[in-house]
Structures are given as C-alpha cells and as structure tokens.
Amino acid sequence: MSRDNRTTWVYWLIDPRPILFRFPNPRVFYVGISVHPGWRFYEHKTDRCSAAWPRIQEIERDGEQCKMELLREFENRQDAFDLEYELVCR
C-alpha cells in the first residue's frame, strides 16, 4: 500500500478548561492528521518539539487533561490534508 493511500485521521486537541471568548472554538487549540492518532497524541504530550506541547503542559499544570477528538477518517492522505487545511484556515 502506498504511503498516500493509508487510512488517515483528522483530529483536533481540546483544552477542557473553561475559557471565554476564544475564536473560532473556545476549546480547540490544535488540528492535525495522523495514520496512528493514539501514538500521535502521546507524542504531542511527551515531545517538547510538538507545537501542542506547551499548551498541554499548561493544561496539566491546571490539573486538567488535554483531550483528542477524532473528526473523520479518510482513505487517502490528500483528502485528510484538505480537511485539515479547511479547519485551520477557518
């Protein structure tokens, strides 16, 4: 199977803390794609190079847990990229 034709998930990371007046969604702070979303979530939480890592650390310092929500599964990577782009550019 080609790399571009593996099942790919679009996901976002959610900040569970109550915060007012954030745009566009007060809880979503990161949108991504992955063929292994569980592993990718672990990487976000443990890899200091992840763009999401500082926010996750902040959430955990406040006694909460960051959450990952799987939005949609795609049979090809390009379709996943297209949705990711649409969500990020909202």
C-alpha positions as a printed Julia matrix, in Angstrom:
90×3 Matrix{Float64}:
   0.0    0.0    0.0
   1.34   3.42  -0.94
   2.07   5.94   1.84
  -0.57   8.28   0.39
  -3.31   5.66   0.49
  -3.21   4.61   4.15
  -6.22   5.36   6.31
  -5.6    8.81   7.78
  -7.45  10.54  10.58
  -8.1   14.25  11.04
  -8.18  15.2   14.7
  -8.11  18.15  16.99
  -6.85  18.7   20.51
  -9.21  20.19  23.05
  -8.47  22.32  26.09
 -11.05  21.3   28.73
 -10.56  24.41  30.85
 -13.36  26.97  30.74
 -12.06  29.96  28.76
 -14.3   32.7   27.43
 -14.26  34.37  24.02
 -11.79  32.23  22.09
 -12.26  32.08  18.32
 -13.4   30.01  16.46
 -13.92  27.31  19.08
 -13.0   28.13  22.66
 -11.68  24.65  23.31
  -9.85  23.59  20.14
  -6.19  24.6   20.04
  -4.6   22.24  17.53
  -5.71  20.48  14.33
  -3.71  17.66  12.78
  -3.71  14.45  10.75
  -2.22  11.06  11.52
  -2.32   7.44  10.42
  -1.77   6.49  14.09
  -3.72   9.08  16.13
  -3.21   7.39  19.51
   0.55   7.42  19.06
   0.45  10.99  17.74
  -1.46  12.13  20.83
   1.21  10.52  23.02
   3.89  12.35  21.02
   2.12  15.7   21.49
   2.05  15.08  25.24
   5.69  13.99  25.58
   7.69  15.64  22.78
   8.89  19.15  23.6
   9.24  19.81  19.86
   5.49  19.4   19.29
   3.72  22.71  18.71
   1.0   21.5   21.1
   3.36  20.54  23.94
   3.49  23.9   25.78
  -0.31  24.19  25.87
  -0.69  20.6   27.04
   1.79  21.26  29.84
  -0.21  24.34  30.86
  -3.46  22.33  30.87
  -1.89  19.62  33.03
  -0.42  22.18  35.46
  -4.0   23.38  35.96
  -5.0   19.83  36.95
  -6.86  19.0   33.71
  -6.22  16.57  30.87
  -5.97  17.53  27.21
  -8.33  15.54  25.01
  -8.07  14.36  21.4
 -11.2   14.17  19.29
 -11.09  12.16  16.06
 -13.09  14.09  13.49
 -13.0   11.98  10.36
 -11.26   9.02   8.76
 -10.06   9.21   5.15
  -8.9    6.53   2.77
  -6.32   8.85   1.23
  -4.0   11.38   2.78
  -4.77  14.24   0.39
  -8.42  14.33   1.48
  -7.25  14.46   5.1
  -4.87  17.34   4.27
  -7.74  19.19   2.59
  -9.98  18.99   5.68
  -7.09  19.9    7.98
  -6.4   22.97   5.84
 -10.07  23.97   5.86
 -10.27  23.69   9.66
  -7.04  25.58  10.29
  -7.96  28.41   7.92
 -11.44  28.98   9.36
